Tab-separated table of C-alpha atoms in Angstrom:
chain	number	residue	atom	x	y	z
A	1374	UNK	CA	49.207	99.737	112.083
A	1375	UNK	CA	51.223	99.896	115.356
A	1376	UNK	CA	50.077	96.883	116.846
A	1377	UNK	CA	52.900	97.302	120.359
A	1378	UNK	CA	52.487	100.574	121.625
A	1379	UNK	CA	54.833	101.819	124.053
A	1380	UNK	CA	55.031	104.552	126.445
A	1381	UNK	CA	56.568	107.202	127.384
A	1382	UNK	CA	59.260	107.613	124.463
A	1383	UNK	CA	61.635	108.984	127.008
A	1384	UNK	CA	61.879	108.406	131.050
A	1385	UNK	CA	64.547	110.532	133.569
A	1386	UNK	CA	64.537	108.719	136.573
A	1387	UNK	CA	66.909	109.701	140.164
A	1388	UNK	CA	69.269	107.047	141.274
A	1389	UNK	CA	67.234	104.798	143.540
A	1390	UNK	CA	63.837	105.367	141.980
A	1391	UNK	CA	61.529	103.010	140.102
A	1392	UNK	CA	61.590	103.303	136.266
A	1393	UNK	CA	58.379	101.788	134.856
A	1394	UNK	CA	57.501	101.798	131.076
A	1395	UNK	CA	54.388	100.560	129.861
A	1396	UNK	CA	53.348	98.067	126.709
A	1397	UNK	CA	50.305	97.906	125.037
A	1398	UNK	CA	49.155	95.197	122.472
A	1399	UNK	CA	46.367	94.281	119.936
A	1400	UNK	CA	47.033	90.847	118.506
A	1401	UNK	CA	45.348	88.470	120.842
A	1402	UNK	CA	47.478	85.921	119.101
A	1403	UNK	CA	50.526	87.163	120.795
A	1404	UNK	CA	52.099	84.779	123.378
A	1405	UNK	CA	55.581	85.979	124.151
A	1406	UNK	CA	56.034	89.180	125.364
A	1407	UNK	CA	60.039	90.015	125.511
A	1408	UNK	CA	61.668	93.283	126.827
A	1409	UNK	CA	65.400	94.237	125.123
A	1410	UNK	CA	67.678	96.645	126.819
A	1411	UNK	CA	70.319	98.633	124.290
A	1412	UNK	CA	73.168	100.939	125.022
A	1413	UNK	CA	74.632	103.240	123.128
A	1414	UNK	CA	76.858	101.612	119.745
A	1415	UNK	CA	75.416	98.319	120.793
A	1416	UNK	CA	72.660	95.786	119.305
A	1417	UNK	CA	69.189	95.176	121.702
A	1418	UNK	CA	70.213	92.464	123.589
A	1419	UNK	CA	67.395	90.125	126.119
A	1420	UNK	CA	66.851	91.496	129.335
A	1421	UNK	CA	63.433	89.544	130.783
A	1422	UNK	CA	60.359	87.919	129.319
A	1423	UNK	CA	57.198	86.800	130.189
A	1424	UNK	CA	54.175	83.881	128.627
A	1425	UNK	CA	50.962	85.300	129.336
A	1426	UNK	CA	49.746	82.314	131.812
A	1427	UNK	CA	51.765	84.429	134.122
A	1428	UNK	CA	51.038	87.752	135.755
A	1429	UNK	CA	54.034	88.664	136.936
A	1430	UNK	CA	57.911	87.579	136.284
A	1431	UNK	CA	61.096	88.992	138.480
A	1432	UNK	CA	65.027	88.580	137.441
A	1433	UNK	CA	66.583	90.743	140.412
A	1434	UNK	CA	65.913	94.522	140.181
A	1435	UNK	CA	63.468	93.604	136.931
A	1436	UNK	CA	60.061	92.882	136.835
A	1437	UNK	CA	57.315	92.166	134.037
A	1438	UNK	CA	53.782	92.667	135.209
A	1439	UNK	CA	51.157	91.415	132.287
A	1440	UNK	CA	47.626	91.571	132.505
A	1441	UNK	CA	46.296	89.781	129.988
A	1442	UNK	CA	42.193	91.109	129.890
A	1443	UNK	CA	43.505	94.634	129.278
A	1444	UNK	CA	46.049	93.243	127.156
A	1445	UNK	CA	48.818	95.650	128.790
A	1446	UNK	CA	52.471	94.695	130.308
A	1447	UNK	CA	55.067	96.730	132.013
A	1448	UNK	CA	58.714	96.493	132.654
A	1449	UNK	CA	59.424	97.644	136.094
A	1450	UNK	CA	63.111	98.512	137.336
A	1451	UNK	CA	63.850	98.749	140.926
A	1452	UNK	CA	66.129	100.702	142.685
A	1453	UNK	CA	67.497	102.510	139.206
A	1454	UNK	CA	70.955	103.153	138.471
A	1455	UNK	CA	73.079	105.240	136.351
A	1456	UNK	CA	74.018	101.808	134.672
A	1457	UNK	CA	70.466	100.787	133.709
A	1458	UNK	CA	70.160	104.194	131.272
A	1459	UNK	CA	70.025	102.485	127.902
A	1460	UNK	CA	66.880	102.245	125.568
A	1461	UNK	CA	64.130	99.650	126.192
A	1462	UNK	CA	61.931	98.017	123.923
A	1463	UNK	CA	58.629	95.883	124.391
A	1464	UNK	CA	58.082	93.209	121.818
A	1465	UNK	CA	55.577	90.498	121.045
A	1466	UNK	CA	55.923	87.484	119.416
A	1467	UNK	CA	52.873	85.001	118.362
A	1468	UNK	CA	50.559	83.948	115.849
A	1469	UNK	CA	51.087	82.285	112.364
A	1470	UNK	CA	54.134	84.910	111.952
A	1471	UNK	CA	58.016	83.785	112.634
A	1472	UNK	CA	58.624	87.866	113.457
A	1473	UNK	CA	58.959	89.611	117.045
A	1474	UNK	CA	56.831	93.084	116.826
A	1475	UNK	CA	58.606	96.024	118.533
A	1476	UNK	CA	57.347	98.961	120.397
A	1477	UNK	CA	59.372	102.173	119.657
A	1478	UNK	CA	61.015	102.910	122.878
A	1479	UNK	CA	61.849	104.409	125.923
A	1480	UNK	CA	65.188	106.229	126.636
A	1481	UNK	CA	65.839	105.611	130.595
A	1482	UNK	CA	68.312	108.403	131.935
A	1483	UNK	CA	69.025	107.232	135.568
A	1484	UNK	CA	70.464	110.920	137.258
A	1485	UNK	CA	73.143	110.159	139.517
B	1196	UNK	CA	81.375	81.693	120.562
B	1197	UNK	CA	80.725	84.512	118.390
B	1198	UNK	CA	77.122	84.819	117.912
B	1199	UNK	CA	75.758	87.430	115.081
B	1200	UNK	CA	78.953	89.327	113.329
B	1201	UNK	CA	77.572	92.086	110.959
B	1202	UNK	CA	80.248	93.649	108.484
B	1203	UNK	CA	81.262	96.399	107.747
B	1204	UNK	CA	80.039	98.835	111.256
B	1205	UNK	CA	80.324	102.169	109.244
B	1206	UNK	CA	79.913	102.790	105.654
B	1207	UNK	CA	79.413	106.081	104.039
B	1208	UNK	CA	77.820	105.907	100.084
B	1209	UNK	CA	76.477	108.333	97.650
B	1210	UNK	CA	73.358	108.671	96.520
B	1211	UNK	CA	72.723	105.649	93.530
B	1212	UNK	CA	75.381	103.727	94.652
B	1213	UNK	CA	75.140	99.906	95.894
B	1214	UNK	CA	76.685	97.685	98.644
B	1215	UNK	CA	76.115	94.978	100.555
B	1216	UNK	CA	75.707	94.100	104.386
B	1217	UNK	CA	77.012	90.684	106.023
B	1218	UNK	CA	75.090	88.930	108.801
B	1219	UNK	CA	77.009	85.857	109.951
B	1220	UNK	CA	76.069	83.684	112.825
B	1221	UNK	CA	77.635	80.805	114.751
B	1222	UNK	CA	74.382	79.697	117.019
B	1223	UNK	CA	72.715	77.299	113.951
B	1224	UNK	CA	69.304	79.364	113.870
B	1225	UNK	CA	67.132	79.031	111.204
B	1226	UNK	CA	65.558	82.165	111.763
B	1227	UNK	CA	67.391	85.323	110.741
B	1228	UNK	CA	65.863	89.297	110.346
B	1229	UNK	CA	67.337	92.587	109.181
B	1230	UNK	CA	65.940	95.529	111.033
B	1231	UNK	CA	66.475	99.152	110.338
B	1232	UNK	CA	66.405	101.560	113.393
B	1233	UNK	CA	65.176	105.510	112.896
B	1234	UNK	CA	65.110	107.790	115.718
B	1235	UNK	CA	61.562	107.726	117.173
B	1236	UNK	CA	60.902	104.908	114.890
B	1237	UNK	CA	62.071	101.795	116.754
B	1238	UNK	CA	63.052	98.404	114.739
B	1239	UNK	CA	61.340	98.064	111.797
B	1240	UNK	CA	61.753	94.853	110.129
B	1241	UNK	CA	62.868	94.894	106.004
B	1242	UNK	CA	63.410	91.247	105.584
B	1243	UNK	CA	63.480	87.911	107.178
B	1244	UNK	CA	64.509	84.421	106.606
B	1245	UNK	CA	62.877	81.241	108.505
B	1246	UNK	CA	65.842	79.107	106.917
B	1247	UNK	CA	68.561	78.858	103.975
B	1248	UNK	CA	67.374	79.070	100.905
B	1249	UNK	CA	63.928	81.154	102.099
B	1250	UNK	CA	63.128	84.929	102.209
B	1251	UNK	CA	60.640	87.024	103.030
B	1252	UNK	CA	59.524	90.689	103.268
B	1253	UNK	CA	58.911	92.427	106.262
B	1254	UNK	CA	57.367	96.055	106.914
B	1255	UNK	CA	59.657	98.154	105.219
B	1256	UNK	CA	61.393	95.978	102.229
B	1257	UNK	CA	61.509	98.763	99.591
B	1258	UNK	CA	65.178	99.286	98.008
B	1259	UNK	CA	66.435	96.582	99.511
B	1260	UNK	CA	67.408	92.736	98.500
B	1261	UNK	CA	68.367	89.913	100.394
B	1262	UNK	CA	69.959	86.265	100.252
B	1263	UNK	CA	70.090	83.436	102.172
B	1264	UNK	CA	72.481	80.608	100.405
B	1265	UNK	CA	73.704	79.401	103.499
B	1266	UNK	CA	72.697	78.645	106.637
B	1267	UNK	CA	75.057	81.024	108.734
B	1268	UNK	CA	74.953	83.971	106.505
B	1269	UNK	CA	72.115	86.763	105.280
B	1270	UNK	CA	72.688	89.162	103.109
B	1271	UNK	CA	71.166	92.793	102.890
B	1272	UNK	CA	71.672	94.321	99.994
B	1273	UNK	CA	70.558	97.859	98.721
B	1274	UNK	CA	70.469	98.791	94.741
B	1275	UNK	CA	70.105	102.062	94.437
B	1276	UNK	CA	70.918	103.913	97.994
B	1277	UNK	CA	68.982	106.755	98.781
B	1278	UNK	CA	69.479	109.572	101.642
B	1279	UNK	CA	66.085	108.276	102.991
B	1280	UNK	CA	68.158	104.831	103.870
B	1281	UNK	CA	70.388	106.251	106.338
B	1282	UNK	CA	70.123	104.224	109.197
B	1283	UNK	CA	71.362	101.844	111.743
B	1284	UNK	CA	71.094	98.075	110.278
B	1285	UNK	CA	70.954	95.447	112.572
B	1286	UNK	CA	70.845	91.862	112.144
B	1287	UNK	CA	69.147	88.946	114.592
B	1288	UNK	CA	69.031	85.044	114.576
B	1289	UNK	CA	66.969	83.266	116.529
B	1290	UNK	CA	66.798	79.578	117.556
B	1291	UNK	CA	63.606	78.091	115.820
B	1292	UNK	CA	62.714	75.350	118.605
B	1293	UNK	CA	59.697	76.214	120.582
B	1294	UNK	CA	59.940	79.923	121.741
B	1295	UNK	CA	57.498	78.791	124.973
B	1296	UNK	CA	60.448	76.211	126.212
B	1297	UNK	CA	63.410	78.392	125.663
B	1298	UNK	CA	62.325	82.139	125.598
B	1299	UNK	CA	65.161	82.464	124.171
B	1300	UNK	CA	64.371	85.525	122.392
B	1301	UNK	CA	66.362	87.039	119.215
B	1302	UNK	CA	70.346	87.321	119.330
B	1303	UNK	CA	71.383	91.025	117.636
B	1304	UNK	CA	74.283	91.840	115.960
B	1305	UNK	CA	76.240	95.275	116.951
B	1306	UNK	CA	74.761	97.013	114.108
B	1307	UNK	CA	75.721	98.839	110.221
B	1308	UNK	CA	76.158	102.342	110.678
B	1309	UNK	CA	75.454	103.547	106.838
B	1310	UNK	CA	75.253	107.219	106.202
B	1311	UNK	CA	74.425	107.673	102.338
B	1312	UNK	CA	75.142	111.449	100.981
């Protein structure tokens, strides 16, 4: 049971563009909802996160919109560049577990 | 300030033969995870610690073993590798105080590259 689904599994976006990916969850019990940005050779490593008593969280170009009745977040990048191409992965985190739960993810190509 | 250090990166086996991977980390966190990532798969979680001494299975624990005998340091271990666990193993710690106050999120290591043949 896939209980993060994430879309689309891969993304080409121009230079300059918006890249938005999209997160959907099941477990109402979730209450953490983490996105991790990895490169090539590297581990995931913490780009943004958002609690769900917020709709919407910016760090500079990144944004997390959650809506919590349709139980859906996105990660929205602004302005895309060649640098942000790297895999992303939704998570969620909550409950009686200790465990984050991962989408599958989305390989960003930013075109030059 | 190292953070997670996983040894060895690469490792090529045969089929039947069996090694172990080495997660240290320097941050104190109870919590510690080994993931295995597949193409089109994502992280999928084999086993997890919540602190020393503990263990505990996660989606995909078959074929492998782990230990936690201290603190710093979990162990993945697989008996009898098979082709079917080629992957790249990651390790992740994470600090166990309220995940609400720091968001703090899960600390990876640079990944095990293990190819077995």
């Amino acid at each position: 049971q896939q209980q993060v689904k994430q879309s689309p599994q891969s993304l080409i976006v121009q230079k300059g563009g918006i890249s938005i990916i999209n997160c959907a969850y099941e477990n109402t019990a979730f209450d953490y909802f983490p996105w991790y940005q990895q490169f090539p050779g590297k581990g995931p490593a913490l780009l943004i996160a958002i609690r769900p008593d917020v709709s919407e969280k910016k760090e500079g170009r990144f944004t997390i919109s959650f809506n919590k009745s349709a139980k859906q977040f996105s990660l929205h990048i602004m302005d895309s560049q060649p640098g942000d191409s790297a895999t992303y992965f939704c998570a969620a985190y909550g409950g009686s577990n200790y465990k984050l739960t991962f989408g599958k993810g989305t390989l960003l190509t930013v075109n030059p | 300030n190292a953070g997670v250090t996983q040894t060895p990166k690469f490792r090529v086996l045969k089929t039947g033969q069996s090694m172990t991977l080495l997660c240290a980390q320097d941050m104190n966190h109870e919590y510690m995870y080994w993931y295995r990532q597949d193409p089109g798969m994502g992280l999928r979680l084999i086993h997890y610690s919540v602190g020393e001494g503990t263990t505990a299975k996660g989606e995909v624990p078959d074929g492998y073993n782990v230990s936690r005998l201290k603190k710093q340091n979990f162990l993945l271990g697989l008996e009898s590798a098979a082709p079917s666990q080629t992957s790249v193993y990651f390790c992740a710690s994470r600090d166990h105080r309220d995940r609400r106050i720091s968001l703090g999120g899960y600390t990876f290591g640079s990944g095990t590259r293990l190819t077995v043949v």
